[in-house]
mmCIF file of C-alpha atoms in Angstrom:
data_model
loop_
_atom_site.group_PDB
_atom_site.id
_atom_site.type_symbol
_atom_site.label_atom_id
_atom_site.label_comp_id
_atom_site.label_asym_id
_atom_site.label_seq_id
_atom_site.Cartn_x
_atom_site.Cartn_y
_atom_site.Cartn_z
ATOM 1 C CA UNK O 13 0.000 0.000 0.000
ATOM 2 C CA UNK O 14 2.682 1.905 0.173
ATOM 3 C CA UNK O 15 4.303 1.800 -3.097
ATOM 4 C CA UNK O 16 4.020 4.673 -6.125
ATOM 5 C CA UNK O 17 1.721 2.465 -7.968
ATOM 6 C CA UNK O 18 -0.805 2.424 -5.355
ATOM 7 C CA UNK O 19 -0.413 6.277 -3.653
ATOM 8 C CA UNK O 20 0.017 7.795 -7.184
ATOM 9 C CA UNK O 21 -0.441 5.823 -10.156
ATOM 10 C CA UNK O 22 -3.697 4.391 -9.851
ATOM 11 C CA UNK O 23 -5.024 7.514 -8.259
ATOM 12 C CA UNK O 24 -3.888 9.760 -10.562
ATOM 13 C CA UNK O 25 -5.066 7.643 -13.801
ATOM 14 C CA UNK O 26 -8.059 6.444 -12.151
ATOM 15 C CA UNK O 27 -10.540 8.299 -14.566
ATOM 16 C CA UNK O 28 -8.294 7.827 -17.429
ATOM 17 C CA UNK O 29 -8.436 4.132 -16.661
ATOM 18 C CA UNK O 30 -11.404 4.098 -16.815
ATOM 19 C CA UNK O 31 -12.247 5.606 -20.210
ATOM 20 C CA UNK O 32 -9.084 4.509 -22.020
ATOM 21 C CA UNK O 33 -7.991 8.145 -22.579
ATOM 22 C CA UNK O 34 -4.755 9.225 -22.910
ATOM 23 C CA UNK O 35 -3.364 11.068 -19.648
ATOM 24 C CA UNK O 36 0.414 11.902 -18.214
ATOM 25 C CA UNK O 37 1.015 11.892 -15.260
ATOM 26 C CA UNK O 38 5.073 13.405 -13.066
ATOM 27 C CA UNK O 39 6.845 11.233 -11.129
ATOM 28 C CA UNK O 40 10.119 11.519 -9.246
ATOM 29 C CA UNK O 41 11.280 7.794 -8.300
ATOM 30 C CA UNK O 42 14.331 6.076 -5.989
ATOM 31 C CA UNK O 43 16.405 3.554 -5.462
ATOM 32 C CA UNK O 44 13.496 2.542 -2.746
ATOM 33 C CA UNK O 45 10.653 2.700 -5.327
ATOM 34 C CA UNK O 46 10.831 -0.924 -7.068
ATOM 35 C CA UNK O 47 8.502 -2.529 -9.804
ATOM 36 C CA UNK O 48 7.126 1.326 -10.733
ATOM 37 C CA UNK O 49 4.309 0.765 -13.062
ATOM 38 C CA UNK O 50 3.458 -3.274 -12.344
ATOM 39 C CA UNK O 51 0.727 -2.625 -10.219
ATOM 40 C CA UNK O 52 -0.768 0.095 -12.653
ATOM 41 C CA UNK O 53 -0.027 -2.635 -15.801
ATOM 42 C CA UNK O 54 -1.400 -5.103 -14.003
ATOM 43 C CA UNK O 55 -4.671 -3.288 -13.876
ATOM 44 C CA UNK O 56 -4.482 -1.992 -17.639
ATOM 45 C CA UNK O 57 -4.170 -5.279 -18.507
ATOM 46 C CA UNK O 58 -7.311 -6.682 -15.904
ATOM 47 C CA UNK O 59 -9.576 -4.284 -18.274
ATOM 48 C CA UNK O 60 -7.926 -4.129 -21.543
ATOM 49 C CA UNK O 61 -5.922 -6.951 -22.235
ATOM 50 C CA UNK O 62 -3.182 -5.878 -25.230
ATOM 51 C CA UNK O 63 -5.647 -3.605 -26.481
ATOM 52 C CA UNK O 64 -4.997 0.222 -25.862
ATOM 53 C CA UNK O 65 -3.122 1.924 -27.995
ATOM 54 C CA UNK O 66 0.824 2.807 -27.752
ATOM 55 C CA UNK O 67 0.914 5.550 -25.241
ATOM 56 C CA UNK O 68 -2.503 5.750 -23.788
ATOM 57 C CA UNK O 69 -0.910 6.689 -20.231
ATOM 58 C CA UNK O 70 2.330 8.089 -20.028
ATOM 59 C CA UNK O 71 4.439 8.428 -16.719
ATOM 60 C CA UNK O 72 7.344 11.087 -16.983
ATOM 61 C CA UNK O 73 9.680 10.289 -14.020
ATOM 62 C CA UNK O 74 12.742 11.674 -12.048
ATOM 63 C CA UNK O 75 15.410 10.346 -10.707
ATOM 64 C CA UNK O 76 16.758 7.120 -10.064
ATOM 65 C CA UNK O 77 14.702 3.773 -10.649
ATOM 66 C CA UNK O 78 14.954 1.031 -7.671
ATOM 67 C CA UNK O 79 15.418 -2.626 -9.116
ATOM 68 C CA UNK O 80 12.722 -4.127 -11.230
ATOM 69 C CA UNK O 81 11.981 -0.524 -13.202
ATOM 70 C CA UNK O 82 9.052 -1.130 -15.579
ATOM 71 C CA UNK O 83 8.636 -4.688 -15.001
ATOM 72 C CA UNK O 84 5.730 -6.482 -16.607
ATOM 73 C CA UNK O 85 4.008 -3.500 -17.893
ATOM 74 C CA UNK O 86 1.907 -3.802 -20.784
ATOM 75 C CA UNK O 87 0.783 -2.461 -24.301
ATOM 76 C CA UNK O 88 -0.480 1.449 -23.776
ATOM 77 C CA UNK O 89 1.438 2.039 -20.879
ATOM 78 C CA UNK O 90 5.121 4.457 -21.507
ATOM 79 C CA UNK O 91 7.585 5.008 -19.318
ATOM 80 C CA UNK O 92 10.193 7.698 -19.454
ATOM 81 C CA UNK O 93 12.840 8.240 -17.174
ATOM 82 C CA UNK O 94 14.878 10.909 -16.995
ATOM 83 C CA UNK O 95 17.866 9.916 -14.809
ATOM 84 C CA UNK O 96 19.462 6.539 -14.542
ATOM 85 C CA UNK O 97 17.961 3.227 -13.269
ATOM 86 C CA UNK O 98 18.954 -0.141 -11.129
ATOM 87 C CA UNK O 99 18.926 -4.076 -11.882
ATOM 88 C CA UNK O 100 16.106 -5.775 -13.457
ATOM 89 C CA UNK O 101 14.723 -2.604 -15.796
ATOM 90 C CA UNK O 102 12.149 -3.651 -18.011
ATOM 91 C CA UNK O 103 11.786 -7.495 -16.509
ATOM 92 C CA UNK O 104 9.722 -9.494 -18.448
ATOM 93 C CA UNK O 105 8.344 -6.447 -20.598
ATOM 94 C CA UNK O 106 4.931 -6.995 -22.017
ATOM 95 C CA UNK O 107 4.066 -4.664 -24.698
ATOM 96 C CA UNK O 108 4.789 -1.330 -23.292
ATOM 97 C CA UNK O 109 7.215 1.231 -23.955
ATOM 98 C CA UNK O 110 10.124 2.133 -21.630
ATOM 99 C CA UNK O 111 12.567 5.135 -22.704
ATOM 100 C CA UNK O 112 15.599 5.995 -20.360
ATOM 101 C CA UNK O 113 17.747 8.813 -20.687
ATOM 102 C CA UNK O 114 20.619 11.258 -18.679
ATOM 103 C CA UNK O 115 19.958 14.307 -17.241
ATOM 104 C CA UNK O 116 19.208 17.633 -19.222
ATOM 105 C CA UNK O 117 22.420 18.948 -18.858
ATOM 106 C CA UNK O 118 24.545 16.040 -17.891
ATOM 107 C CA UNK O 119 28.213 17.104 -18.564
ATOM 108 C CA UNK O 120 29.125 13.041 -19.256
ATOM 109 C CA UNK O 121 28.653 11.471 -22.536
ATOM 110 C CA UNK O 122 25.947 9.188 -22.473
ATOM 111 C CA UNK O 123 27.094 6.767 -24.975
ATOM 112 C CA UNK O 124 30.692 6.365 -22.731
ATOM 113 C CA UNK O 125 28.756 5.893 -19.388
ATOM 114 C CA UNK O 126 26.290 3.304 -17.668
ATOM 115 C CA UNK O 127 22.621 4.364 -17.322
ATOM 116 C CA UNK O 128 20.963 1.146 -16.054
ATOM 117 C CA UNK O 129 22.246 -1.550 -14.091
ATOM 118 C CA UNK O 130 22.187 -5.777 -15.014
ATOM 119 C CA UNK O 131 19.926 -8.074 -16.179
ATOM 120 C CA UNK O 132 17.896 -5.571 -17.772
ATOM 121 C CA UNK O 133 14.608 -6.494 -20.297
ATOM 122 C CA UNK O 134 15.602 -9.942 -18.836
ATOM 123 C CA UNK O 135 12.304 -12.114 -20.364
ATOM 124 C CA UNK O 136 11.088 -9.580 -22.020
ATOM 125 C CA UNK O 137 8.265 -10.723 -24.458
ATOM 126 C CA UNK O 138 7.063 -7.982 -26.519
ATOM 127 C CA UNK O 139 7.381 -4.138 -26.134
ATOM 128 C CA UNK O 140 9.664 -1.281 -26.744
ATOM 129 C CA UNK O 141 12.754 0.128 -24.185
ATOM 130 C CA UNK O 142 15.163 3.170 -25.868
ATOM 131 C CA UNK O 143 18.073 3.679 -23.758
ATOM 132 C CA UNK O 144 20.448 6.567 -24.576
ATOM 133 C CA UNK O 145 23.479 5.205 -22.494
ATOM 134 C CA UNK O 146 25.118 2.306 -21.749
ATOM 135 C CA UNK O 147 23.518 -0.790 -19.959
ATOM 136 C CA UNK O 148 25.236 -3.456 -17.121
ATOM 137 C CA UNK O 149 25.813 -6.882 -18.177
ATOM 138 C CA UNK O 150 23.358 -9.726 -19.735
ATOM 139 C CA UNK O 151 21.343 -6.923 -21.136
ATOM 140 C CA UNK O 152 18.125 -8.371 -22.731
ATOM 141 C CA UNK O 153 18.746 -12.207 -21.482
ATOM 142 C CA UNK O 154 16.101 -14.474 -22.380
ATOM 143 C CA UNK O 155 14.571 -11.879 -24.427
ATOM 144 C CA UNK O 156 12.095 -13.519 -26.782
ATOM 145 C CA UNK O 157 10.001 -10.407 -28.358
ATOM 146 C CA UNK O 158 10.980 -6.644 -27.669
ATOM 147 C CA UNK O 159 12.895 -4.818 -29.262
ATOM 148 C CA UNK O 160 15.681 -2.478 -27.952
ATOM 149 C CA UNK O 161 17.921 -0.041 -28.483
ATOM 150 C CA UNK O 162 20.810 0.918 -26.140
ATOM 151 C CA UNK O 163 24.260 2.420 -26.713
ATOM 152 C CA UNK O 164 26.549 -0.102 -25.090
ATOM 153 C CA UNK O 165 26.605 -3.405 -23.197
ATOM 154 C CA UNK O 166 28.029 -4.907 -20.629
ATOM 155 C CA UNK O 167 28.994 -8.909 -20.742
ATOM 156 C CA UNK O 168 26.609 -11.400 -21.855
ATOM 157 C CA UNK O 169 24.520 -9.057 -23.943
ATOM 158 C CA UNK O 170 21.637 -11.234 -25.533
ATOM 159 C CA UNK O 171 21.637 -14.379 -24.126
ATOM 160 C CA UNK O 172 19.646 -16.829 -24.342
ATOM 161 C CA UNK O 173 17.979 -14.637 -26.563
ATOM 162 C CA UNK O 174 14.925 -16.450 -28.611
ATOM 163 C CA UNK O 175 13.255 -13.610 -30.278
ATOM 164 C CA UNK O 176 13.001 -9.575 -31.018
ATOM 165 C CA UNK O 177 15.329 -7.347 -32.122
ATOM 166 C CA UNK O 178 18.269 -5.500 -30.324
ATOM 167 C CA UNK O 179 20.328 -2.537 -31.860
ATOM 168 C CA UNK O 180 23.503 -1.778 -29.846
ATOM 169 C CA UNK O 181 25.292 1.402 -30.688
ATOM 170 C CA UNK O 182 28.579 1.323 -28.543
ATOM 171 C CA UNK O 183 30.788 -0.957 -27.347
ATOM 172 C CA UNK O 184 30.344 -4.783 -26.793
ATOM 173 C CA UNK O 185 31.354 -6.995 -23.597
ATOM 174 C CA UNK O 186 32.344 -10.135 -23.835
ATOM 175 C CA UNK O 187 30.637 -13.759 -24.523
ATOM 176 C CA UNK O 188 28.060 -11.500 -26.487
ATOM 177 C CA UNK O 189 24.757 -13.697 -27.677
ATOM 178 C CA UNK O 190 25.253 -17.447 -25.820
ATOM 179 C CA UNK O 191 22.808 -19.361 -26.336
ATOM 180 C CA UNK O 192 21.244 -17.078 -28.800
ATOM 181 C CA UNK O 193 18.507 -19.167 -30.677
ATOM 182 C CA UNK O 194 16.338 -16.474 -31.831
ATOM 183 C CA UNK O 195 15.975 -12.780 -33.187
ATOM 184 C CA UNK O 196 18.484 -10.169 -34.965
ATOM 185 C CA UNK O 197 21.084 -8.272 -33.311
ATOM 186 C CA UNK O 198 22.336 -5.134 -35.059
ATOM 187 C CA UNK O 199 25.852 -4.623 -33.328
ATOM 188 C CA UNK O 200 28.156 -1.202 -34.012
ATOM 189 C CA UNK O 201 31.678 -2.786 -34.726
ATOM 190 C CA UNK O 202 33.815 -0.196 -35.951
ATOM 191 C CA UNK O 203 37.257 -1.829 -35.155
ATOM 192 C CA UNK O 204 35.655 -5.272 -36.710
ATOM 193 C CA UNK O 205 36.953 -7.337 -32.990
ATOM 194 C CA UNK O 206 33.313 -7.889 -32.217
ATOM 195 C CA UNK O 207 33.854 -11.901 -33.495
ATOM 196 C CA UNK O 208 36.267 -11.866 -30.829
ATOM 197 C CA UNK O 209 34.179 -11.117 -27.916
ATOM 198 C CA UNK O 210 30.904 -13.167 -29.826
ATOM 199 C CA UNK O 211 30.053 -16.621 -28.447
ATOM 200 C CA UNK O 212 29.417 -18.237 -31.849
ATOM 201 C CA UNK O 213 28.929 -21.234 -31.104
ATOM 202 C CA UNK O 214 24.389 -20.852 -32.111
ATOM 203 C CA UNK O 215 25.287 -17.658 -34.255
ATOM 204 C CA UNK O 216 27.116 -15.678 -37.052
ATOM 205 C CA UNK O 217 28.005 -12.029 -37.622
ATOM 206 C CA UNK O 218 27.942 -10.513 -41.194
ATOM 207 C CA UNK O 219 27.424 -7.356 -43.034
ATOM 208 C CA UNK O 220 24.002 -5.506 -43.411
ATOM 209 C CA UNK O 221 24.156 -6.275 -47.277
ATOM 210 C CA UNK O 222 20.113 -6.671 -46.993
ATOM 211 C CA UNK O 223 18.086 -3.319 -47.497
ATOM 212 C CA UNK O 224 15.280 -4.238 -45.002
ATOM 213 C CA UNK O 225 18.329 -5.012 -42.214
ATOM 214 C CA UNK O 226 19.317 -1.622 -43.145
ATOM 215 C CA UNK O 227 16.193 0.045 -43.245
ATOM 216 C CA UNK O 228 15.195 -1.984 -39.995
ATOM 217 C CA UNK O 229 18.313 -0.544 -38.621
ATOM 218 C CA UNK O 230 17.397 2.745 -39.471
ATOM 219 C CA UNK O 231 14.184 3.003 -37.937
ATOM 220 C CA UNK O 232 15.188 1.340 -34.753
ATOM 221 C CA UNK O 233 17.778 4.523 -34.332
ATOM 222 C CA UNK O 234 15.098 7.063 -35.429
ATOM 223 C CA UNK O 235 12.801 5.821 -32.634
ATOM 224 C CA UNK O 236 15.568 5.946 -30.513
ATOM 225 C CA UNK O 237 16.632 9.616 -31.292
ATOM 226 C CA UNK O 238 12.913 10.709 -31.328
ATOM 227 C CA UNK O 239 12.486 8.940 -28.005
ATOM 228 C CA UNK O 240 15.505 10.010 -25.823
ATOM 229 C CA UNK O 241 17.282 12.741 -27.659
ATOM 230 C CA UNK O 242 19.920 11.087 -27.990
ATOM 231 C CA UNK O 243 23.230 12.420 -29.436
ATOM 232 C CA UNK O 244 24.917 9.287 -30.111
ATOM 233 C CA UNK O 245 21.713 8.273 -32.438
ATOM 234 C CA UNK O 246 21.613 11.498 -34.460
ATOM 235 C CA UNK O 247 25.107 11.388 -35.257
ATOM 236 C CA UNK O 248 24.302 8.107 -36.677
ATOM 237 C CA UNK O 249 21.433 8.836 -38.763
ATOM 238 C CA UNK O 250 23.374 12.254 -40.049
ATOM 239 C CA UNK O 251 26.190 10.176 -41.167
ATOM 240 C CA UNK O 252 23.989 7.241 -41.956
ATOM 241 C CA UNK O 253 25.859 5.924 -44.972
ATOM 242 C CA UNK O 254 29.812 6.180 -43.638
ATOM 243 C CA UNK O 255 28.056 4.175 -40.357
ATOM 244 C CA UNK O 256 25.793 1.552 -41.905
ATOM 245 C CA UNK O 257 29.335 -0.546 -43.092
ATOM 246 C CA UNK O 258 30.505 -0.696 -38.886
ATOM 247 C CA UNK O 259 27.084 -2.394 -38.388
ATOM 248 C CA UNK O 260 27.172 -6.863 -37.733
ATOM 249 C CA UNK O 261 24.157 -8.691 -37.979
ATOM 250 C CA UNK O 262 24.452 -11.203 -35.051
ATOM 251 C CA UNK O 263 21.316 -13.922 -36.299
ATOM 252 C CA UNK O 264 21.182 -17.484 -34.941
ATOM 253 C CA UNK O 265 22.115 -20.173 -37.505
ATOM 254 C CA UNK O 266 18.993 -21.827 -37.084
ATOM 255 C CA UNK O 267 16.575 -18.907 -36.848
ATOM 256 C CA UNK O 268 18.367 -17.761 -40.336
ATOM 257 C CA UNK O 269 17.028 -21.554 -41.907
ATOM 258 C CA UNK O 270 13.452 -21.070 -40.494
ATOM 259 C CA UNK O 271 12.848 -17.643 -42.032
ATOM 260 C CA UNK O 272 14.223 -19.162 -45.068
ATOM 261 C CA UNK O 273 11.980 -21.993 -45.120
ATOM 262 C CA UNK O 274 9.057 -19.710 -44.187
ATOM 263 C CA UNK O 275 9.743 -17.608 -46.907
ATOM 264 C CA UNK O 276 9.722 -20.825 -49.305
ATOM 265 C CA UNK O 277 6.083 -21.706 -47.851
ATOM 266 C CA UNK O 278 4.761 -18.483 -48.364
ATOM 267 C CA UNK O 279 6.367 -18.993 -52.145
ATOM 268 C CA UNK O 280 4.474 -22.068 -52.101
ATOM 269 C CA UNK O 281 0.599 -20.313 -51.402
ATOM 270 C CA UNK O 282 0.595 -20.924 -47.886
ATOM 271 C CA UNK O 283 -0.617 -18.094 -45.498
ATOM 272 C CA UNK O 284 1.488 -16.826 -42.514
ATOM 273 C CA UNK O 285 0.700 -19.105 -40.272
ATOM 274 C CA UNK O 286 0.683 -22.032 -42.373
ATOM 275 C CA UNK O 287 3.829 -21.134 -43.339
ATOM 276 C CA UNK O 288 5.039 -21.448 -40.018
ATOM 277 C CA UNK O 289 3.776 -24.529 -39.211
ATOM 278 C CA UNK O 290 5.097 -26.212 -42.138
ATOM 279 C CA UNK O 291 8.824 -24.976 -42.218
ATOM 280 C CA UNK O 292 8.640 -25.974 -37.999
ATOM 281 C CA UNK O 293 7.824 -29.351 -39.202
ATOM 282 C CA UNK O 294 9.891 -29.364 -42.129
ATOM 283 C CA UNK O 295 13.064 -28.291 -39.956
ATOM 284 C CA UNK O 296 12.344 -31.387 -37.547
ATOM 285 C CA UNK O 297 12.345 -33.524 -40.203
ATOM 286 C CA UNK O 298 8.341 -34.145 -40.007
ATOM 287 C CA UNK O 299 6.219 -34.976 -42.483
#
């Protein structure tokens, strides 16, 4: 009873909830203040399922998010931080839309320095998170739907990954996507070392020679910029050509021979789901 959902959130939105219309509401968070916004999801989804539309209620916060930022929260609920945030951010994201960024005014660079701590987005399933800084280790672990965009990881980024899409702008840890089986990562490699800290052993990295990875690429770092403001991203997208060549594509082996054999279905009359179905069955040898 004593948490922000409960003594602001839900009173605050009440008659927004209510009707579905869109609303904002200030926040300033702490270290203290965990799971903002699961409470409040939890009751967007209790009436509307995945429903609303993207930004039906929009929280603006302050300060400094306690472990667990954003976790759960569903489609038509944003968050937007302005400040930096702890372990767990984004935990098991469901749809909604989480955007983290430094300061107005920071004197740091916020593609050189950590914004959120470990584990974040860990089983995330659908949703959006921008993140103009740098994130802790095993960002987006067991991610199997959102998609992301953050300017530098820690170690482990992406793994266990099984679906979604994750742009990283800055620098790479180590043992980057073990255990990937699923989803694209678009990695900035501008010394061309990232095979060195990859875990290849489920993936491989090559060039963006496709133009819907590049044009997928794109529009991931124009949300981003529109989103955060961040510098890193507009630098990008004003230089968009000289920067597109730095760019891996980090895909699982065997995610890259289903969308292949999806696309043959599809070739073959079947509908999208049908599609599906068949390659699965085709890849396990079923038929």
């Amino acid at each position: 009873e004593k948490t922000v959902d409960q003594t602001v959130l839900l009173k605050k939105f009440q008659p927004a909830l209510k009707s579905a219309s869109h609303k904002t509401v200030q926040l300033h968070v702490s270290s203290t203040d965990r799971t903002v916004g699961t409470m409040f999801g939890s009751e967007i989804t209790r009436r509307y399922g995945n429903t609303l539309p993207e930004d039906t209620f929009v929280v603006e916060c302050t300060g400094g998010g306690g472990q667990s930022f954003g976790a759960f929260i569903p489609k038509g609920l944003t968050l937007r931080l302005e400040g930096d945030s702890n372990d767990y951010f984004g935990k098991g994201l469901s749809g909604g839309k989480l955007v983290l960024f430094p300061p107005k005014g920071a004197a740091f660079r916020a593609d050189e320095n950590v914004i959120v701590g470990n584990v974040a987005l860990y089983g995330a399933t659908s949703g959006k998170a921008f993140i103009a800084g740098v994130a802790g280790e095993r960002f987006c672990v067991r991610n199997s739907g959102a998609w992301a965009v953050v300017e530098g990881v820690g170690d482990h980024g992406c793994e266990y990954m099984t679906g979604g899409r994750v742009a990283v702008l800055g620098e790479t840890g180590k043992n980057f996507a073990a255990g990937m089986s699923g989803g694209v990562a678009y990695v900035y490699d501008p010394r061309n070392d990232l095979y060195l800290r990859t875990n290849k052993s489920l993936v491989s990295l090559e060039q963006l020679n496709n133009k819907y990875d590049v044009q997928e690429l794109k529009s991931m770092i124009e949300e981003h910029v529109a989103a955060t403001g961040s510098a890193k991203g507009r630098e990008i997208l004003e230089n968009f050509a000289d920067y597109v060549p730095h760019f891996k594509k980090v895909m699982p082996h065997d995610y890259q021979k289903m969308l292949s054999m999806i696309s043959k279905m599809e070739e073959k009359g079947y509908t999208v789901e049908q599609a599906q179905i068949e390659a699965f069955y085709a890849m396990k040898g079923v038929h």
